[in-house]
Amino acid sequence: MSALIVIDVQNDFCPGGALAVPEGDQIVSGINALMAEAEAVVLTQDWHPADHSSFASQHAGQEPYGMIEMPYGPQVLWPDHCVIGSEGAAFHEELDTDRAEMVIRKGFRRAIDSYSAFFENDHKTPTGLEGYLRARGITKLTMAGLATDFCVAFSAIDAAKLGFDVTVRMDLCRAIDLNGSLDKAKQDMAQAGVTLA
Ligand code: VGL
Ligand code: ZN
């Protein structure tokens, strides 16, 4: 059985949002069409407390898009975004969320960021999505959403490492592209055995 995983199609990642991904809203209608035909649909939602440690505002003297060293490794610092319960954390209003059977929220622990839908950025703490998919007999995943080079790539690579058959619909993703991160993400996904479509 297959599932469509729709990554972080939230207001803050769309034009006008706090961490706007260029053209982030242009993938919504294509994703809706794909959801209509999918066997199963999972949505992910970036979901941070207001004092989340990935926010530059929490680190004196730091600016958004800088880097710091966290106990689990290097971490990009972001503008405040997807704060729990805020309008920015809500799904894009045209996204057909009714079709989703599961919404998985991530990044809710202050001390650790979570790009991947499967593991937090320590690459160890599970979100529970793997168990959910396996319990439903799902082995094949298609992914689309935001942002290609962060949450989509991290999710796709983790899924491939876990043994899922993974395809990323590149036409239904958009990237932040910070210091070559999009090229690196494409290489890393291909190397992990992810199909880029
Ligand atoms: C994301 C940066 C910070 C993403 C989430 O959805 O790609 N990027 N939080
Ligand atoms: Zn985030």
mmCIF file of C-alpha atoms and ligand atoms in Angstrom:
data_model
loop_
_atom_site.group_PDB
_atom_site.id
_atom_site.type_symbol
_atom_site.label_atom_id
_atom_site.label_comp_id
_atom_site.label_asym_id
_atom_site.label_seq_id
_atom_site.Cartn_x
_atom_site.Cartn_y
_atom_site.Cartn_z
ATOM 1 C CA MET A 1 0.000 0.000 0.000
ATOM 2 C CA SER A 2 1.152 3.567 -0.710
ATOM 3 C CA ALA A 3 0.760 6.926 0.998
ATOM 4 C CA LEU A 4 1.200 10.548 0.053
ATOM 5 C CA ILE A 5 3.107 12.538 2.685
ATOM 6 C CA VAL A 6 2.440 16.281 2.400
ATOM 7 C CA ILE A 7 5.169 18.202 4.198
ATOM 8 C CA ASP A 8 4.539 21.527 5.977
ATOM 9 C CA VAL A 9 2.192 23.344 3.554
ATOM 10 C CA GLN A 10 1.667 26.038 6.189
ATOM 11 C CA ASN A 11 1.114 29.786 5.993
ATOM 12 C CA ASP A 12 4.527 30.697 7.399
ATOM 13 C CA PHE A 13 6.239 28.856 4.530
ATOM 14 C CA CYS A 14 4.111 30.589 1.892
ATOM 15 C CA PRO A 15 4.554 34.116 0.479
ATOM 16 C CA GLY A 16 3.699 36.618 3.224
ATOM 17 C CA GLY A 17 4.673 34.151 5.957
ATOM 18 C CA ALA A 18 7.459 34.411 8.528
ATOM 19 C CA LEU A 19 9.773 31.972 6.706
ATOM 20 C CA ALA A 20 8.374 32.352 3.221
ATOM 21 C CA VAL A 21 9.560 29.881 0.608
ATOM 22 C CA PRO A 22 9.496 31.480 -2.870
ATOM 23 C CA GLU A 23 6.396 30.211 -4.752
ATOM 24 C CA GLY A 24 5.474 28.082 -1.741
ATOM 25 C CA ASP A 25 1.768 28.557 -2.473
ATOM 26 C CA GLN A 26 2.058 27.464 -6.113
ATOM 27 C CA ILE A 27 2.140 23.768 -5.242
ATOM 28 C CA VAL A 28 -1.180 23.679 -3.372
ATOM 29 C CA SER A 29 -3.548 22.864 -6.236
ATOM 30 C CA GLY A 30 -1.238 20.164 -7.606
ATOM 31 C CA ILE A 31 -0.993 18.595 -4.147
ATOM 32 C CA ASN A 32 -4.793 18.674 -3.803
ATOM 33 C CA ALA A 33 -5.100 16.794 -7.097
ATOM 34 C CA LEU A 34 -2.546 14.208 -5.945
ATOM 35 C CA MET A 35 -4.321 13.786 -2.583
ATOM 36 C CA ALA A 36 -7.596 13.064 -4.356
ATOM 37 C CA GLU A 37 -6.050 9.970 -5.945
ATOM 38 C CA ALA A 38 -3.827 8.782 -3.096
ATOM 39 C CA GLU A 39 -4.491 5.535 -1.204
ATOM 40 C CA ALA A 40 -3.636 7.216 2.102
ATOM 41 C CA VAL A 41 -2.700 10.790 3.022
ATOM 42 C CA VAL A 42 -0.546 12.081 5.880
ATOM 43 C CA LEU A 43 0.087 15.778 6.525
ATOM 44 C CA THR A 44 2.987 17.109 8.554
ATOM 45 C CA GLN A 45 2.882 20.364 10.473
ATOM 46 C CA ASP A 46 5.876 22.278 11.838
ATOM 47 C CA TRP A 47 4.753 23.111 15.398
ATOM 48 C CA HIS A 48 7.098 25.094 17.636
ATOM 49 C CA PRO A 49 6.743 26.608 21.120
ATOM 50 C CA ALA A 50 7.261 30.414 21.039
ATOM 51 C CA ASP A 51 10.699 30.032 22.667
ATOM 52 C CA HIS A 52 11.941 27.282 20.362
ATOM 53 C CA SER A 53 15.730 26.907 20.252
ATOM 54 C CA SER A 54 15.807 27.015 16.428
ATOM 55 C CA PHE A 55 14.656 30.649 16.536
ATOM 56 C CA ALA A 56 17.434 33.252 16.169
ATOM 57 C CA SER A 57 15.440 35.416 18.603
ATOM 58 C CA GLN A 58 16.352 32.983 21.413
ATOM 59 C CA HIS A 59 20.118 33.476 20.961
ATOM 60 C CA ALA A 60 21.665 36.820 21.928
ATOM 61 C CA GLY A 61 23.586 38.384 19.070
ATOM 62 C CA GLN A 62 22.364 35.919 16.432
ATOM 63 C CA GLU A 63 20.519 36.711 13.229
ATOM 64 C CA PRO A 64 18.141 34.519 11.229
ATOM 65 C CA TYR A 65 19.881 32.192 8.750
ATOM 66 C CA GLY A 66 23.064 32.025 10.852
ATOM 67 C CA MET A 67 24.341 28.723 12.227
ATOM 68 C CA ILE A 68 24.982 27.524 15.758
ATOM 69 C CA GLU A 69 26.258 24.315 17.295
ATOM 70 C CA MET A 70 23.607 22.426 19.254
ATOM 71 C CA PRO A 71 24.260 19.298 21.387
ATOM 72 C CA TYR A 72 22.924 17.242 18.431
ATOM 73 C CA GLY A 73 24.988 19.038 15.757
ATOM 74 C CA PRO A 74 24.905 22.190 13.616
ATOM 75 C CA GLN A 75 21.588 24.029 13.445
ATOM 76 C CA VAL A 76 20.439 26.826 11.146
ATOM 77 C CA LEU A 77 18.758 29.652 13.063
ATOM 78 C CA TRP A 78 15.374 30.666 11.666
ATOM 79 C CA PRO A 79 13.028 33.585 12.032
ATOM 80 C CA ASP A 80 10.249 32.784 14.532
ATOM 81 C CA HIS A 81 7.820 30.592 12.573
ATOM 82 C CA CYS A 82 5.012 28.043 12.941
ATOM 83 C CA VAL A 83 4.380 28.919 16.575
ATOM 84 C CA ILE A 84 1.888 26.484 18.129
ATOM 85 C CA GLY A 85 -1.684 27.611 17.552
ATOM 86 C CA SER A 86 -0.761 30.661 15.442
ATOM 87 C CA GLU A 87 -2.185 31.590 12.033
ATOM 88 C CA GLY A 88 1.302 31.087 10.588
ATOM 89 C CA ALA A 89 1.282 27.472 11.760
ATOM 90 C CA ALA A 90 -2.103 26.786 10.136
ATOM 91 C CA PHE A 91 -2.242 24.930 6.835
ATOM 92 C CA HIS A 92 -2.595 27.025 3.670
ATOM 93 C CA GLU A 93 -6.304 27.744 3.447
ATOM 94 C CA GLU A 94 -6.670 26.137 0.016
ATOM 95 C CA LEU A 95 -5.006 22.879 1.072
ATOM 96 C CA ASP A 96 -7.630 20.132 1.121
ATOM 97 C CA THR A 97 -6.862 18.944 4.638
ATOM 98 C CA ASP A 98 -10.111 16.934 4.844
ATOM 99 C CA ARG A 99 -8.447 14.244 2.789
ATOM 100 C CA ALA A 100 -5.763 13.546 5.423
ATOM 101 C CA GLU A 101 -6.150 10.597 7.779
ATOM 102 C CA MET A 102 -3.176 11.566 9.928
ATOM 103 C CA VAL A 103 -1.544 14.854 10.889
ATOM 104 C CA ILE A 104 1.878 14.550 12.414
ATOM 105 C CA ARG A 105 3.261 17.541 14.316
ATOM 106 C CA LYS A 106 6.970 18.030 14.825
ATOM 107 C CA GLY A 107 9.398 20.438 16.448
ATOM 108 C CA PHE A 108 7.336 20.796 19.634
ATOM 109 C CA ARG A 109 10.269 20.185 22.006
ATOM 110 C CA ARG A 110 11.995 23.468 22.797
ATOM 111 C CA ALA A 111 15.536 22.070 22.839
ATOM 112 C CA ILE A 112 15.515 20.235 19.515
ATOM 113 C CA ASP A 113 14.451 20.995 15.965
ATOM 114 C CA SER A 114 12.756 18.423 13.755
ATOM 115 C CA TYR A 115 12.960 18.767 9.995
ATOM 116 C CA SER A 116 12.158 15.133 9.250
ATOM 117 C CA ALA A 117 8.693 13.654 9.618
ATOM 118 C CA PHE A 118 10.366 10.527 11.073
ATOM 119 C CA PHE A 119 13.103 11.667 13.485
ATOM 120 C CA GLU A 120 14.044 14.885 15.229
ATOM 121 C CA ASN A 121 17.359 16.535 14.303
ATOM 122 C CA ASP A 122 19.316 14.232 16.643
ATOM 123 C CA HIS A 123 18.367 11.529 14.077
ATOM 124 C CA LYS A 124 17.264 9.364 17.054
ATOM 125 C CA THR A 125 14.046 10.679 18.631
ATOM 126 C CA PRO A 126 11.151 9.172 16.653
ATOM 127 C CA THR A 127 7.989 11.098 15.785
ATOM 128 C CA GLY A 128 5.930 7.902 15.594
ATOM 129 C CA LEU A 129 5.248 8.140 11.852
ATOM 130 C CA GLU A 130 7.263 5.018 11.012
ATOM 131 C CA GLY A 131 5.139 2.895 13.359
ATOM 132 C CA TYR A 132 1.917 4.381 11.983
ATOM 133 C CA LEU A 133 2.854 3.617 8.382
ATOM 134 C CA ARG A 134 4.043 0.086 9.164
ATOM 135 C CA ALA A 135 0.919 -0.669 11.182
ATOM 136 C CA ARG A 136 -1.152 0.269 8.120
ATOM 137 C CA GLY A 137 0.967 -1.879 5.800
ATOM 138 C CA ILE A 138 2.274 1.118 3.864
ATOM 139 C CA THR A 139 5.605 0.519 2.099
ATOM 140 C CA LYS A 140 5.571 3.042 -0.737
ATOM 141 C CA LEU A 141 5.693 6.810 -0.153
ATOM 142 C CA THR A 142 5.271 9.847 -2.376
ATOM 143 C CA MET A 143 6.318 13.173 -0.855
ATOM 144 C CA ALA A 144 5.570 16.789 -1.754
ATOM 145 C CA GLY A 145 5.608 20.111 0.084
ATOM 146 C CA LEU A 146 7.938 22.621 1.751
ATOM 147 C CA ALA A 147 10.779 23.090 1.863
ATOM 148 C CA THR A 148 12.535 20.802 -0.624
ATOM 149 C CA ASP A 149 15.981 21.287 0.899
ATOM 150 C CA PHE A 150 15.007 20.986 4.571
ATOM 151 C CA CYS A 151 11.901 19.165 5.733
ATOM 152 C CA VAL A 152 11.169 17.328 2.467
ATOM 153 C CA ALA A 153 14.774 16.146 1.974
ATOM 154 C CA PHE A 154 15.262 15.111 5.608
ATOM 155 C CA SER A 155 11.962 13.190 5.542
ATOM 156 C CA ALA A 156 12.706 11.479 2.230
ATOM 157 C CA ILE A 157 16.222 10.422 3.283
ATOM 158 C CA ASP A 158 15.034 9.056 6.636
ATOM 159 C CA ALA A 159 12.203 7.162 4.916
ATOM 160 C CA ALA A 160 14.608 5.615 2.395
ATOM 161 C CA LYS A 161 16.997 4.626 5.204
ATOM 162 C CA LEU A 162 14.068 2.964 6.989
ATOM 163 C CA GLY A 163 13.427 0.870 3.879
ATOM 164 C CA PHE A 164 10.418 2.648 2.374
ATOM 165 C CA ASP A 165 10.229 3.036 -1.397
ATOM 166 C CA VAL A 166 10.312 6.847 -1.723
ATOM 167 C CA THR A 167 9.519 9.220 -4.581
ATOM 168 C CA VAL A 168 9.705 13.007 -4.190
ATOM 169 C CA ARG A 169 7.542 15.002 -6.579
ATOM 170 C CA MET A 170 10.045 17.812 -7.195
ATOM 171 C CA ASP A 171 7.434 19.712 -9.249
ATOM 172 C CA LEU A 172 5.260 19.855 -6.112
ATOM 173 C CA CYS A 173 8.009 21.104 -3.782
ATOM 174 C CA ARG A 174 9.690 24.484 -3.403
ATOM 175 C CA ALA A 175 13.071 25.257 -1.784
ATOM 176 C CA ILE A 176 14.585 27.816 0.601
ATOM 177 C CA ASP A 177 18.012 27.320 -1.090
ATOM 178 C CA LEU A 178 20.400 28.630 1.553
ATOM 179 C CA ASN A 179 24.114 28.473 0.573
ATOM 180 C CA GLY A 180 23.622 25.707 -1.986
ATOM 181 C CA SER A 181 21.310 23.662 0.207
ATOM 182 C CA LEU A 182 19.042 22.691 -2.707
ATOM 183 C CA ASP A 183 21.819 21.088 -4.770
ATOM 184 C CA LYS A 184 23.147 19.315 -1.700
ATOM 185 C CA ALA A 185 19.668 18.046 -0.808
ATOM 186 C CA LYS A 186 19.143 16.673 -4.328
ATOM 187 C CA GLN A 187 22.490 14.871 -4.190
ATOM 188 C CA ASP A 188 21.840 13.486 -0.719
ATOM 189 C CA MET A 189 18.361 12.268 -1.683
ATOM 190 C CA ALA A 190 19.613 10.565 -4.835
ATOM 191 C CA GLN A 191 22.434 8.951 -2.892
ATOM 192 C CA ALA A 192 19.972 7.613 -0.311
ATOM 193 C CA GLY A 193 18.006 5.936 -3.102
ATOM 194 C CA VAL A 194 15.136 8.450 -3.282
ATOM 195 C CA THR A 195 13.511 8.804 -6.724
ATOM 196 C CA LEU A 196 13.273 12.467 -7.775
ATOM 197 C CA ALA A 197 10.309 12.869 -10.107
HETATM 198 C C1 VGL B 1 11.345 23.953 7.731
HETATM 199 C C2 VGL B 1 13.007 25.348 8.410
HETATM 200 C C3 VGL B 1 12.521 25.366 9.691
HETATM 201 C C4 VGL B 1 10.722 23.184 6.612
HETATM 202 C C5 VGL B 1 10.848 23.927 9.018
HETATM 203 O O1 VGL B 1 9.507 22.882 6.684
HETATM 204 O O2 VGL B 1 11.437 22.882 5.626
HETATM 205 N N1 VGL B 1 12.431 24.641 7.441
HETATM 206 N N2 VGL B 1 11.430 24.656 9.977
HETATM 207 ZN ZN ZN B 2 10.570 24.904 11.872
#
